[in-house]
Coordinates of C-alpha atoms in Angstrom, one line a residue:
X1 CA 11.7 -18.0 -14.0
X2 CA 13.6 -20.2 -11.6
X3 CA 12.7 -23.2 -13.7
X4 CA 13.9 -21.5 -16.8
X5 CA 17.1 -20.4 -15.2
X6 CA 17.9 -23.8 -13.8
X7 CA 17.0 -25.4 -17.1
X8 CA 19.3 -23.0 -19.0
X9 CA 22.1 -23.8 -16.6
X10 CA 21.5 -27.4 -17.3
X11 CA 21.6 -26.7 -21.1
X12 CA 24.9 -24.9 -20.8
X13 CA 26.5 -27.8 -18.7
X14 CA 25.1 -30.5 -21.0
X15 CA 25.7 -28.9 -24.4
X16 CA 29.1 -30.6 -24.8
X17 CA 27.5 -34.0 -24.4
X18 CA 24.5 -33.2 -26.7
X19 CA 26.3 -31.5 -29.6
X20 CA 26.5 -34.0 -32.6
X21 CA 30.2 -34.5 -33.7
X22 CA 31.2 -32.6 -30.5
X23 CA 30.4 -29.2 -32.0
X24 CA 31.9 -27.5 -28.9
X25 CA 35.4 -29.1 -29.5
X26 CA 37.0 -30.9 -32.4
X27 CA 39.2 -32.7 -30.0
X28 CA 36.3 -34.5 -28.2
X29 CA 34.5 -37.6 -29.3
X30 CA 33.0 -37.6 -32.8
X31 CA 30.1 -39.8 -31.9
X32 CA 26.5 -38.5 -32.3
X33 CA 24.8 -39.2 -29.0
X34 CA 21.6 -37.4 -29.8
X35 CA 20.0 -34.0 -30.1
X36 CA 18.3 -31.6 -27.6
X37 CA 15.6 -33.1 -25.5
X38 CA 12.3 -31.4 -25.5
X39 CA 12.8 -29.7 -22.1
X40 CA 16.3 -28.6 -22.9
X41 CA 15.5 -27.2 -26.3
X42 CA 12.5 -25.3 -25.0
X43 CA 14.5 -23.9 -22.0
X44 CA 17.2 -22.7 -24.3
X45 CA 14.7 -21.1 -26.8
X46 CA 12.7 -19.4 -24.1
X47 CA 15.7 -18.1 -22.1
X48 CA 17.7 -16.4 -24.8
X49 CA 16.2 -13.6 -26.8
X50 CA 18.9 -13.8 -29.4
X51 CA 18.4 -17.6 -29.9
X52 CA 14.6 -17.0 -30.3
X53 CA 15.3 -14.3 -32.9
X54 CA 17.7 -16.6 -34.9
X55 CA 14.9 -19.3 -35.0
X56 CA 11.9 -17.1 -35.7
X57 CA 13.4 -14.7 -38.3
X58 CA 13.5 -17.3 -41.1
X59 CA 10.1 -18.6 -40.2
X60 CA 8.6 -15.1 -40.2
X61 CA 10.1 -14.0 -43.5
X62 CA 9.1 -17.2 -45.3
X63 CA 5.4 -16.6 -44.5
X64 CA 5.5 -12.7 -44.4
X65 CA 4.2 -12.1 -48.0
X66 CA 2.6 -15.5 -48.3
X67 CA 1.5 -16.7 -51.8
X68 CA -0.4 -15.5 -54.9
X69 CA -3.0 -17.9 -56.3
X70 CA -3.2 -18.3 -60.0
X71 CA -6.9 -18.9 -61.0
X72 CA -10.0 -16.9 -61.8
X73 CA -11.1 -14.3 -59.3
X74 CA -14.0 -16.2 -57.7
X75 CA -11.8 -19.3 -57.1
X76 CA -9.0 -17.2 -55.6
X77 CA -11.5 -15.6 -53.2
X78 CA -12.8 -19.0 -52.1
X79 CA -9.3 -20.4 -51.4
X80 CA -8.1 -17.2 -49.6
X81 CA -11.3 -17.4 -47.5
X82 CA -10.6 -21.0 -46.6
X83 CA -7.0 -20.2 -45.6
X84 CA -8.3 -17.5 -43.4
X85 CA -10.8 -19.8 -41.8
X86 CA -8.2 -22.4 -41.0
X87 CA -5.6 -19.8 -39.8
X88 CA -3.2 -21.5 -42.2
X89 CA -0.6 -18.7 -42.6
X90 CA 0.0 -18.4 -38.8
X91 CA 0.1 -22.1 -38.4
X92 CA 2.6 -22.6 -41.1
X93 CA 4.8 -20.0 -39.4
X94 CA 4.4 -21.9 -36.1
X95 CA 5.4 -25.1 -37.8
X96 CA 8.5 -23.4 -39.3
X97 CA 9.5 -22.2 -35.9
X98 CA 9.2 -25.8 -34.6
X99 CA 11.3 -26.9 -37.6
X100 CA 14.1 -24.7 -36.3
X101 CA 13.8 -25.9 -32.8
X102 CA 13.8 -29.6 -33.7
X103 CA 10.7 -30.4 -35.8
X104 CA 7.0 -30.1 -36.0
X105 CA 4.0 -31.1 -38.1
X106 CA 0.6 -30.0 -39.4
X107 CA -2.2 -32.4 -38.6
X108 CA -5.1 -32.5 -41.1
X109 CA -8.4 -33.0 -39.3
X110 CA -11.3 -34.3 -41.3
X111 CA -14.3 -36.4 -40.6
X112 CA -13.9 -40.2 -40.4
X113 CA -11.2 -42.5 -39.2
X114 CA -7.8 -40.7 -38.9
X115 CA -6.0 -44.1 -39.1
X116 CA -7.2 -44.5 -42.7
X117 CA -5.5 -42.9 -45.8
X118 CA -6.8 -39.4 -46.7
X119 CA -7.8 -39.3 -50.4
X120 CA -8.1 -35.6 -51.7
X121 CA -10.8 -36.8 -54.2
X122 CA -13.2 -37.5 -51.4
X123 CA -13.0 -34.0 -49.8
X124 CA -16.1 -31.9 -50.2
X125 CA -16.5 -28.2 -49.5
X126 CA -15.6 -27.5 -45.9
X127 CA -14.3 -31.1 -45.5
X128 CA -11.0 -29.9 -44.0
X129 CA -12.3 -29.3 -40.5
X130 CA -9.0 -28.0 -39.0
X131 CA -5.3 -27.8 -39.4
X132 CA -3.4 -28.2 -36.1
X133 CA 0.2 -27.8 -35.2
X134 CA 2.2 -30.2 -33.0
X135 CA 5.9 -30.5 -32.1
X136 CA 7.9 -33.6 -32.9
X137 CA 7.8 -34.5 -29.2
X138 CA 4.0 -34.6 -29.2
X139 CA 3.8 -37.1 -32.0
X140 CA 5.5 -40.4 -32.4
X141 CA 6.6 -41.9 -35.7
X142 CA 6.4 -45.7 -35.9
X143 CA 7.0 -48.7 -38.1
X144 CA 9.6 -47.2 -40.5
X145 CA 9.8 -48.6 -44.0
X146 CA 13.2 -50.4 -44.4
X147 CA 12.6 -51.7 -47.9
X148 CA 15.3 -50.1 -50.0
X149 CA 13.3 -50.2 -53.3
X150 CA 10.2 -48.6 -51.6
X151 CA 9.3 -44.9 -52.5
X152 CA 8.7 -44.4 -48.8
X153 CA 12.1 -45.7 -47.7
X154 CA 12.9 -44.6 -44.1
X155 CA 9.4 -43.1 -43.8
X156 CA 7.0 -44.0 -40.9
X157 CA 3.9 -46.1 -41.8
X158 CA 1.9 -44.6 -39.0
X159 CA 2.0 -41.9 -36.3
X160 CA 0.7 -42.0 -32.7
X161 CA -0.4 -39.0 -30.7
X162 CA -2.0 -38.5 -27.3
X163 CA -5.6 -37.4 -27.7
X164 CA -7.7 -36.8 -24.6
X165 CA -5.5 -39.2 -22.7
X166 CA -5.8 -41.9 -25.3
X167 CA -3.3 -43.0 -27.9
X168 CA -4.7 -42.2 -31.4
X169 CA -3.2 -43.6 -34.6
X170 CA -2.8 -41.2 -37.6
X171 CA -2.1 -42.2 -41.2
X172 CA 0.9 -40.5 -42.7
X173 CA -1.3 -38.9 -45.4
X174 CA -2.8 -36.7 -42.6
X175 CA 0.6 -35.6 -41.2
X176 CA 2.7 -32.9 -42.9
X177 CA 6.1 -32.9 -41.2
X178 CA 8.3 -29.8 -41.1
X179 CA 11.7 -31.5 -40.7
X180 CA 15.3 -30.2 -40.3
X181 CA 18.3 -30.8 -42.5
X182 CA 19.1 -34.4 -43.1
X183 CA 21.5 -36.1 -40.7
X184 CA 24.4 -37.7 -42.5
X185 CA 23.9 -41.4 -43.2
X186 CA 25.7 -43.9 -41.0
X187 CA 25.2 -42.1 -37.7
X188 CA 24.3 -44.2 -34.8
X189 CA 21.0 -42.6 -33.9
X190 CA 17.4 -43.9 -33.9
X191 CA 15.2 -44.0 -37.0
X192 CA 13.0 -41.2 -35.5
X193 CA 16.0 -38.9 -35.0
X194 CA 17.1 -39.5 -38.6
X195 CA 13.5 -38.9 -39.8
X196 CA 13.2 -35.5 -38.0
X197 CA 16.7 -34.4 -39.1
X198 CA 19.1 -31.8 -37.6
X199 CA 18.1 -28.9 -35.4
X200 CA 18.8 -25.3 -36.4
X201 CA 18.7 -24.5 -32.6
X202 CA 21.5 -27.0 -31.9
X203 CA 23.6 -25.8 -34.8
X204 CA 23.6 -22.1 -33.6
X205 CA 23.5 -22.7 -29.9
X206 CA 27.2 -22.3 -29.2
X207 CA 27.5 -19.1 -31.3
X208 CA 24.5 -17.6 -29.7
X209 CA 25.7 -18.6 -26.2
X210 CA 29.0 -16.8 -26.9
X211 CA 27.1 -13.7 -27.9
X212 CA 25.0 -13.8 -24.8
X213 CA 28.0 -14.3 -22.6
X214 CA 29.8 -11.3 -24.2
X215 CA 26.8 -9.1 -23.6
X216 CA 26.6 -10.3 -19.9
X217 CA 30.3 -9.6 -19.4
X218 CA 30.1 -6.2 -20.9
X219 CA 27.2 -5.3 -18.6
X220 CA 29.3 -6.4 -15.6
X221 CA 32.1 -4.1 -16.8
X222 CA 29.7 -1.2 -16.9
X223 CA 28.6 -1.9 -13.3
X224 CA 32.2 -2.2 -12.2
X225 CA 33.0 1.2 -13.8
X226 CA 30.8 2.8 -11.2
X227 CA 32.8 1.4 -8.3
X228 CA 35.0 3.6 -6.0
X229 CA 38.3 2.3 -4.7
X230 CA 38.9 3.6 -1.2
X231 CA 42.3 3.4 0.5
X232 CA 42.2 3.7 4.3
X233 CA 45.4 3.9 6.3
X234 CA 45.8 1.3 9.1
X235 CA 42.7 -0.6 7.9
X236 CA 43.9 -3.8 9.5
X237 CA 44.5 -2.1 12.9
X238 CA 41.0 -0.7 12.7
X239 CA 39.5 -4.1 12.0
X240 CA 41.2 -5.5 15.1
X241 CA 38.7 -4.0 17.6
X242 CA 35.0 -3.4 17.8
X243 CA 35.5 0.3 18.2
X244 CA 37.7 0.3 15.0
X245 CA 35.1 -1.6 13.0
X246 CA 32.4 0.9 14.2
X247 CA 34.6 3.8 13.2
X248 CA 35.2 2.2 9.7
X249 CA 31.5 1.6 9.1
X250 CA 30.7 5.1 10.0
X251 CA 33.4 6.5 7.8
X252 CA 32.3 4.5 4.8
X253 CA 28.7 5.4 5.4
X254 CA 29.7 9.1 5.5
X255 CA 31.5 8.8 2.2
X256 CA 28.5 7.1 0.5
X257 CA 26.2 9.7 2.0
X258 CA 28.3 12.6 0.7
X259 CA 28.3 11.1 -2.8
X260 CA 24.5 10.6 -2.8
X261 CA 23.6 14.0 -1.2
X262 CA 26.4 16.3 -2.4
X263 CA 27.3 14.5 -5.6
X264 CA 30.9 14.7 -4.2
X265 CA 33.2 12.5 -2.3
X266 CA 34.4 13.8 1.1
X267 CA 37.4 12.1 2.6
X268 CA 40.4 12.9 4.9
X269 CA 43.4 14.1 3.1
X270 CA 46.9 13.4 4.5
X271 CA 49.1 16.0 6.2
X272 CA 52.5 14.6 5.1
X273 CA 54.6 11.6 4.5
X274 CA 53.8 10.2 7.9
X275 CA 50.1 10.8 7.5
X276 CA 49.0 9.7 4.0
X277 CA 45.3 10.1 4.7
X278 CA 42.5 8.4 2.8
X279 CA 42.8 7.7 -1.0
X280 CA 39.8 7.4 -3.2
X281 CA 40.1 6.3 -6.9
X282 CA 37.5 5.6 -9.7
X283 CA 37.8 2.1 -11.2
X284 CA 39.6 2.6 -14.6
X285 CA 38.5 0.5 -17.6
X286 CA 40.0 0.7 -21.0
X287 CA 37.0 0.6 -23.4
X288 CA 38.9 0.7 -26.6
X289 CA 38.5 -2.5 -28.7
X290 CA 35.5 -3.8 -26.7
X291 CA 32.8 -2.8 -29.3
X292 CA 34.9 -4.4 -32.2
X293 CA 35.4 -7.5 -30.1
X294 CA 31.7 -7.9 -29.4
X295 CA 30.8 -7.2 -33.1
X296 CA 33.2 -9.9 -34.1
X297 CA 31.4 -12.4 -31.9
X298 CA 28.0 -11.3 -33.2
X299 CA 29.3 -11.5 -36.8
X300 CA 30.4 -15.1 -36.3
X301 CA 26.9 -15.8 -34.8
X302 CA 25.4 -14.3 -37.9
X303 CA 27.6 -16.4 -40.2
X304 CA 26.7 -19.6 -38.3
X305 CA 22.9 -18.8 -38.4
X306 CA 23.0 -17.8 -42.1
X307 CA 21.3 -14.4 -41.2
X308 CA 23.0 -11.2 -42.3
X309 CA 24.6 -9.2 -39.4
X310 CA 22.6 -6.1 -40.4
X311 CA 19.3 -8.1 -40.3
X312 CA 19.8 -10.0 -37.0
X313 CA 21.2 -7.0 -35.2
X314 CA 18.9 -4.4 -36.7
X315 CA 21.8 -2.2 -37.5
X316 CA 22.8 -0.2 -40.6
X317 CA 25.9 -1.6 -42.3
X318 CA 29.4 -0.3 -41.3
X319 CA 32.2 0.9 -43.5
X320 CA 32.5 3.6 -46.1
X321 CA 29.9 3.6 -48.9
X322 CA 28.2 0.5 -47.4
X323 CA 24.5 0.2 -48.2
X324 CA 23.7 -3.3 -47.0
X325 CA 22.0 -4.1 -50.3
X326 CA 24.3 -7.0 -50.9
X327 CA 23.5 -8.5 -47.5
X328 CA 19.8 -7.9 -48.0
X329 CA 19.8 -9.5 -51.5
X330 CA 21.7 -12.5 -50.2
X331 CA 19.2 -12.9 -47.3
X332 CA 16.1 -12.8 -49.6
X333 CA 17.8 -15.4 -51.8
X334 CA 18.3 -17.6 -48.7
X335 CA 14.6 -17.1 -47.7
X336 CA 13.4 -17.8 -51.2
X337 CA 15.5 -21.0 -51.3
X338 CA 14.0 -22.1 -48.0
X339 CA 10.5 -21.4 -49.3
X340 CA 11.0 -23.5 -52.5
X341 CA 12.9 -26.4 -51.0
X342 CA 11.4 -26.7 -47.6
X343 CA 8.1 -24.8 -47.2
X344 CA 6.6 -25.4 -50.7
X345 CA 6.8 -29.3 -50.5
X346 CA 4.8 -29.1 -47.2
X347 CA 2.2 -26.8 -48.7
X348 CA 1.9 -28.9 -51.9
X349 CA 1.0 -31.9 -49.7
X350 CA -1.8 -29.8 -48.2
X351 CA -3.1 -27.9 -51.3
X352 CA -5.1 -30.7 -53.0
X353 CA -7.2 -31.0 -49.8
X354 CA -7.3 -27.3 -49.1
X355 CA -8.5 -26.3 -52.7
X356 CA -11.3 -28.9 -52.6
X357 CA -12.4 -27.9 -49.1
X358 CA -12.6 -24.3 -50.4
X359 CA -15.1 -25.4 -53.1
X360 CA -13.0 -24.7 -56.2
X361 CA -14.5 -26.2 -59.4
X362 CA -11.3 -27.1 -61.2
X363 CA -8.8 -27.8 -58.5
X364 CA -6.3 -29.4 -60.9
X365 CA -6.0 -26.1 -62.8
X366 CA -5.2 -24.0 -59.7
X367 CA -1.6 -23.2 -58.9
X368 CA 0.3 -20.5 -57.0
X369 CA 3.5 -18.5 -56.8
X370 CA 5.3 -17.0 -53.8
X371 CA 4.5 -13.4 -53.4
X372 CA 7.6 -11.1 -54.0
X373 CA 9.6 -10.9 -50.8
X374 CA 10.9 -7.4 -51.3
X375 CA 8.6 -4.5 -52.1
X376 CA 10.1 -2.4 -54.9
X377 CA 10.4 1.4 -54.6
X378 CA 8.2 3.7 -56.7
X379 CA 11.1 4.2 -59.1
X380 CA 11.7 0.5 -59.4
X381 CA 8.0 -0.1 -60.1
X382 CA 7.9 2.6 -62.8
X383 CA 11.0 1.1 -64.4
X384 CA 9.6 -2.4 -64.3
X385 CA 6.3 -1.2 -65.8
X386 CA 8.2 0.6 -68.6
X387 CA 10.2 -2.6 -69.4
X388 CA 7.1 -4.7 -69.2
X389 CA 5.2 -2.5 -71.6
X390 CA 8.2 -2.4 -74.0
X391 CA 8.3 -6.2 -74.0
X392 CA 4.5 -6.4 -74.6
X393 CA 4.8 -3.9 -77.5
X394 CA 7.6 -6.0 -79.1
X395 CA 5.4 -9.1 -78.7
X396 CA 2.5 -7.4 -80.4
X397 CA 4.9 -6.4 -83.2
X398 CA 5.6 -10.0 -84.0
X399 CA 1.9 -10.7 -84.7
X400 CA 2.2 -14.1 -83.2
X401 CA -0.8 -13.8 -80.9
X402 CA -4.4 -13.0 -81.7
X403 CA -5.5 -9.5 -80.6
X404 CA -8.2 -10.8 -78.4
X405 CA -5.9 -13.2 -76.5
X406 CA -3.3 -10.5 -76.2
X407 CA -5.8 -7.9 -74.9
X408 CA -7.1 -10.3 -72.3
X409 CA -3.6 -11.3 -71.1
X410 CA -2.4 -7.7 -70.8
X411 CA -5.5 -6.5 -69.0
X412 CA -5.2 -9.4 -66.6
X413 CA -1.5 -8.6 -66.0
X414 CA -2.2 -5.0 -65.3
X415 CA -4.9 -5.9 -62.8
X416 CA -2.9 -8.6 -61.1
X417 CA 0.1 -6.3 -60.7
X418 CA -2.1 -3.6 -59.3
X419 CA -0.8 -1.0 -61.8
X420 CA -4.2 0.6 -62.3
X421 CA -6.6 0.2 -59.4
X422 CA -10.2 0.1 -60.5
X423 CA -9.3 -0.9 -64.1
X424 CA -11.2 -4.3 -63.8
X425 CA -14.4 -2.6 -62.7
X426 CA -14.1 0.0 -65.5
X427 CA -13.5 -2.6 -68.2
X428 CA -16.4 -4.7 -67.0
X429 CA -18.7 -1.9 -68.0
X430 CA -17.4 -1.9 -71.6
X431 CA -18.8 -4.4 -74.3
X432 CA -16.4 -7.2 -75.1
X433 CA -16.2 -6.1 -78.8
X434 CA -14.7 -2.8 -77.6
X435 CA -12.8 -4.2 -74.6
X436 CA -10.9 -6.9 -76.4
X437 CA -10.8 -5.6 -80.0
X438 CA -13.1 -8.3 -81.4
X439 CA -14.0 -6.2 -84.5
X440 CA -11.9 -6.8 -87.6
X441 CA -9.1 -4.6 -88.7
X442 CA -8.4 -3.5 -92.3
X443 CA -5.3 -5.5 -92.9
X444 CA -6.0 -6.5 -96.5
X445 CA -6.7 -3.0 -97.9
X446 CA -3.3 -1.4 -97.5
X447 CA -2.3 -1.4 -101.1
X448 CA -5.4 0.5 -102.1
X449 CA -6.5 3.0 -99.5
X450 CA -9.6 3.9 -101.5
X451 CA -10.9 0.4 -100.9
X452 CA -11.3 1.4 -97.2
X453 CA -14.0 3.7 -98.4
X454 CA -15.8 1.4 -100.8
X455 CA -15.4 -1.9 -98.9
X456 CA -17.9 -3.6 -96.7
X457 CA -16.2 -2.5 -93.4
X458 CA -16.3 1.3 -93.9
X459 CA -13.2 3.5 -93.3
X460 CA -11.7 2.9 -89.8
X461 CA -8.9 5.3 -90.7
X462 CA -11.0 8.3 -91.5
X463 CA -13.8 7.4 -89.2
X464 CA -15.9 9.6 -91.5
X465 CA -18.1 7.1 -93.3
X466 CA -19.2 3.5 -93.7
X467 CA -22.0 1.9 -91.9
X468 CA -19.8 -0.6 -89.9
X469 CA -17.2 1.5 -88.2
X470 CA -15.3 -0.5 -85.6
X471 CA -16.5 0.3 -82.1
X472 CA -13.0 1.2 -80.8
X473 CA -12.5 3.8 -83.5
X474 CA -16.1 5.1 -83.1
X475 CA -15.6 5.9 -79.5
X476 CA -12.4 7.9 -80.0
X477 CA -13.1 9.6 -83.3
X478 CA -15.1 12.8 -83.3
X479 CA -15.6 12.8 -87.0
X480 CA -18.0 9.9 -87.2
X481 CA -21.4 10.8 -88.8
X482 CA -24.4 10.7 -86.7
X483 CA -27.2 10.7 -89.3
X484 CA -29.0 7.7 -90.7
X485 CA -26.7 7.8 -93.7
X486 CA -23.0 8.4 -93.7
X487 CA -23.4 11.2 -96.2
X488 CA -26.3 13.1 -94.5
X489 CA -26.1 16.2 -92.3
X490 CA -24.6 14.2 -89.4
X491 CA -21.3 14.5 -91.2
X492 CA -20.2 18.0 -90.4
X493 CA -17.4 17.8 -93.0
X494 CA -20.0 17.6 -95.8
X495 CA -18.4 14.6 -97.5
X496 CA -19.6 13.9 -101.1
X497 CA -19.3 10.7 -103.1
X498 CA -16.5 10.6 -105.7
X499 CA -16.2 8.8 -109.0
X500 CA -14.6 5.7 -107.3
X501 CA -17.4 5.4 -104.7
X502 CA -15.2 6.9 -102.0
X503 CA -15.7 10.0 -100.0
X504 CA -14.2 13.5 -100.6
X505 CA -14.6 17.1 -99.6
X506 CA -15.8 19.5 -102.2
X507 CA -13.4 22.2 -103.2
X508 CA -10.0 22.9 -104.9
X509 CA -7.7 19.9 -105.3
X510 CA -10.2 17.5 -106.9
X511 CA -12.6 15.0 -105.5
X512 CA -12.3 11.4 -104.5
X513 CA -11.5 9.5 -101.3
X514 CA -8.7 10.0 -98.8
X515 CA -7.0 7.2 -100.7
X516 CA -7.2 9.2 -103.9
X517 CA -5.8 12.2 -102.1
X518 CA -2.8 10.1 -100.8
X519 CA -2.3 8.7 -104.4
X520 CA -2.1 12.3 -105.8
X521 CA 0.3 13.4 -103.1
X522 CA 2.6 10.4 -103.7
X523 CA 2.4 11.1 -107.4
X524 CA 3.8 14.6 -107.0
X525 CA 0.5 16.5 -107.0
X526 CA 0.9 20.1 -106.0
X527 CA -1.4 22.8 -104.6
X528 CA -3.8 20.3 -103.0
X529 CA -5.5 21.5 -99.9
X530 CA -5.5 19.4 -96.7
X531 CA -8.2 16.8 -96.4
X532 CA -10.2 16.5 -93.1
X533 CA -10.6 12.9 -91.9
X534 CA -12.1 13.4 -88.4
X535 CA -11.7 15.3 -85.2
X536 CA -9.3 15.1 -82.4
X537 CA -10.9 13.1 -79.6
X538 CA -11.1 14.7 -76.1
X539 CA -8.9 12.0 -74.6
X540 CA -6.2 12.6 -77.2
X541 CA -6.3 16.3 -76.7
X542 CA -5.9 15.9 -72.9
X543 CA -2.9 13.5 -73.4
X544 CA -1.2 16.0 -75.8
X545 CA -1.8 18.9 -73.5
X546 CA -0.4 17.0 -70.5
X547 CA 2.7 15.7 -72.2
X548 CA 3.6 18.7 -74.5
X549 CA 1.5 21.7 -73.4
X550 CA 0.1 22.0 -76.9
X551 CA -3.7 22.7 -77.1
X552 CA -5.4 20.7 -79.9
X553 CA -8.8 20.5 -78.4
X554 CA -11.6 20.8 -81.0
X555 CA -9.2 20.8 -84.0
X556 CA -9.6 18.7 -87.1
X557 CA -7.5 15.7 -88.1
X558 CA -6.3 16.3 -91.7
X559 CA -4.1 14.7 -94.4
X560 CA -1.4 17.0 -95.8
X561 CA 0.1 16.4 -99.2
X562 CA 3.6 17.5 -98.3
X563 CA 3.7 15.3 -95.2
X564 CA 2.4 12.3 -97.1
X565 CA 5.0 12.8 -99.8
X566 CA 7.8 13.1 -97.3
X567 CA 6.8 10.0 -95.3
X568 CA 6.4 7.9 -98.5
X569 CA 9.8 9.0 -99.9
X570 CA 11.7 8.2 -96.7
X571 CA 9.8 5.2 -95.3
X572 CA 7.7 3.8 -98.2
X573 CA 8.6 0.8 -100.4
X574 CA 11.2 2.7 -102.4
X575 CA 12.7 4.6 -99.4
X576 CA 15.4 3.6 -97.0
X577 CA 12.7 2.2 -94.6
X578 CA 14.2 3.3 -91.3
X579 CA 11.5 1.6 -89.4
X580 CA 10.5 -2.1 -89.0
X581 CA 8.8 -2.3 -92.4
X582 CA 7.8 -0.1 -95.3
X583 CA 4.8 2.1 -95.1
X584 CA 1.8 1.3 -97.3
X585 CA -0.7 3.9 -98.7
X586 CA -3.3 2.7 -96.1
X587 CA -0.7 3.4 -93.4
X588 CA -0.6 7.1 -94.5
X589 CA -4.3 7.4 -94.2
X590 CA -4.2 5.8 -90.7
X591 CA -1.3 8.0 -89.6
X592 CA -3.7 10.9 -89.3
X593 CA -6.5 9.2 -87.3
X594 CA -4.0 7.2 -85.3
X595 CA -3.6 10.2 -83.0
X596 CA -6.9 9.2 -81.3
X597 CA -5.4 5.8 -80.3
X598 CA -2.0 7.2 -79.2
X599 CA -0.4 5.6 -76.2
X600 CA 2.6 7.9 -75.9
X601 CA 3.1 11.5 -76.7
X602 CA 6.2 13.7 -76.5
X603 CA 7.5 17.1 -77.8
X604 CA 9.1 17.1 -81.3
X605 CA 12.6 18.2 -81.8
X606 CA 11.7 20.9 -84.4
X607 CA 8.9 23.4 -84.9
X608 CA 6.7 23.5 -88.0
X609 CA 6.0 26.4 -90.3
X610 CA 2.4 26.7 -89.2
X611 CA 2.6 25.8 -85.6
X612 CA 4.3 23.5 -83.0
X613 CA 5.0 19.9 -83.6
X614 CA 4.8 16.8 -81.4
X615 CA 5.4 13.0 -81.7
X616 CA 2.9 10.3 -80.9
X617 CA 3.0 6.5 -80.9
X618 CA 0.0 4.3 -81.5
X619 CA -0.3 0.5 -81.7
X620 CA -2.7 -1.9 -83.5
X621 CA -2.3 -5.5 -84.3
X622 CA -0.1 -4.8 -87.3
X623 CA 2.5 -3.1 -85.1
X624 CA 3.5 0.2 -83.5
X625 CA 3.8 3.4 -85.6
X626 CA 5.4 6.7 -84.7
X627 CA 4.0 9.9 -86.3
X628 CA 5.2 13.5 -86.2
X629 CA 2.2 15.9 -86.2
X630 CA 2.1 19.6 -87.0
X631 CA -0.5 21.9 -85.7
X632 CA -2.2 25.0 -87.2
X633 CA -5.0 27.2 -85.9
X634 CA -7.7 24.8 -87.0
X635 CA -6.1 21.4 -87.7
X636 CA -3.6 18.7 -86.8
X637 CA -1.9 16.7 -89.6
X638 CA 1.0 14.2 -89.9
X639 CA 4.3 15.4 -91.4
X640 CA 6.1 12.1 -91.2
X641 CA 5.5 8.5 -90.1
X642 CA 7.3 5.2 -89.7
X643 CA 6.8 1.7 -88.2
X644 CA 8.8 1.2 -85.0
X645 CA 11.4 -1.6 -85.0

């Protein structure tokens, strides 16, 4: 401690000489004699807690969240394992601290001669043996490039470092320097000082010193406030003899003893004007204004360091309605700027070697982003998710991307963001045809819904027939036949075959396919009974129950002639088309079965004649549709539908 105290005293006395451009006084010389020496910088850093905090805070926040690698999962695991083996994150933080003190570097240790250039292409798995940290005072830069047209202008051609008592030469490709801000050109300092740049420690030293002094003086005031002032008559006469001195010592000891034992002060009071007696007063200090004065000094220190006052002092913001959000946002912007402009270039020099040492197969395709510095609240995460899903829905509506590519991208996004833990493992158990929607949709049969029944792909809308029902519909649709033929006993709705080759249910209202039923409803047919097209899936029933309280478990999905006519009149080709596009006949068939693919459900604004209503939204590669469903004791059927803009 004596060494540190003496060194700090030396730092205080020498700071006027060492400050570039005479930072302590504008009236002094403007020459730039140099920067802190190693011993002086270390002593100042170790002796002042506030100075250490000013230097370490930026370094800690730059590496706090680290970085997110962008590659396939096995490659990411390999790289993260390699970073952990090398202790890279902690060493980058240490190098950033040295940057603040005066400069530091990462030394890349590999097999072979360190004086030769390090070519990333030659690195095999595990080839990066170690990454070590040194300060600028432990390594010497030599032979600076003075060729103005050279890409390495003012850069050293080699470094020297003391290794086991011997001077070892290191090629610049093996040294990753963490340098300070550039020193203005034209200053009369050495090439090495220009190379390492300005020191953050030197820049904030004066402001931190003032803050430390203010704290020291305040502590002395507190000590002084405990003092007693004792007035003793004829004090000089008493000091004139040994007996008087003895009497004075005994009297003061008695006063101190009474304060300690009795928590009271005992003294001799006067008897009159001629005998004033002893007088004891507490030391009076006017405390008003002192806290504001100290805050002003600390705020200037915060301004010089670039760290918000609330951050560096660990205090809540002052003032009415102050939240500190503005200061926090500014600080994270500052940290992000430092990450991109100072830390990232250093890491990008290391990454080609690190990735190959990790054993990645395609190193040129691996990249990374800084992890978010600020963790959002649950409300902010929910709002972000909602906005993200809305943007994805709009992108799907454009039809610009293939469904498989879109499915893969969205699933990867949800997994990377951590919105649904366990989703990747669950999806891995599902066949790709079902997971990514690889089966074809019925985009070309909209104008003739009956073709859905007679065509080669079956009827994905009704999920009641056909021999090639898409897997995604087959999972959700309870009305899929289970027999060897789509018209055998496995179809509990007892579908028959109509004149057009479609399917129908026997009974009043005529035969034919669901497309025939839609055609009659659009044409003004009356008295038709509802047509079953499937069952409500258990997952859809649970969703509706959770969102609306309406129980539709075990009910049939049906077509209703009045609902079809209403939707066609308002949102068909001849209607006002309130949605993004006009409904087709095929859309009206799919409106019923779309409930089993619903992604959002909410209560309806009105109640139906036969039972409660609710709204549901489902999405396929043609877009997003909103459907209003009405319920009865046995069935659920659409009463209106439109494509969402």
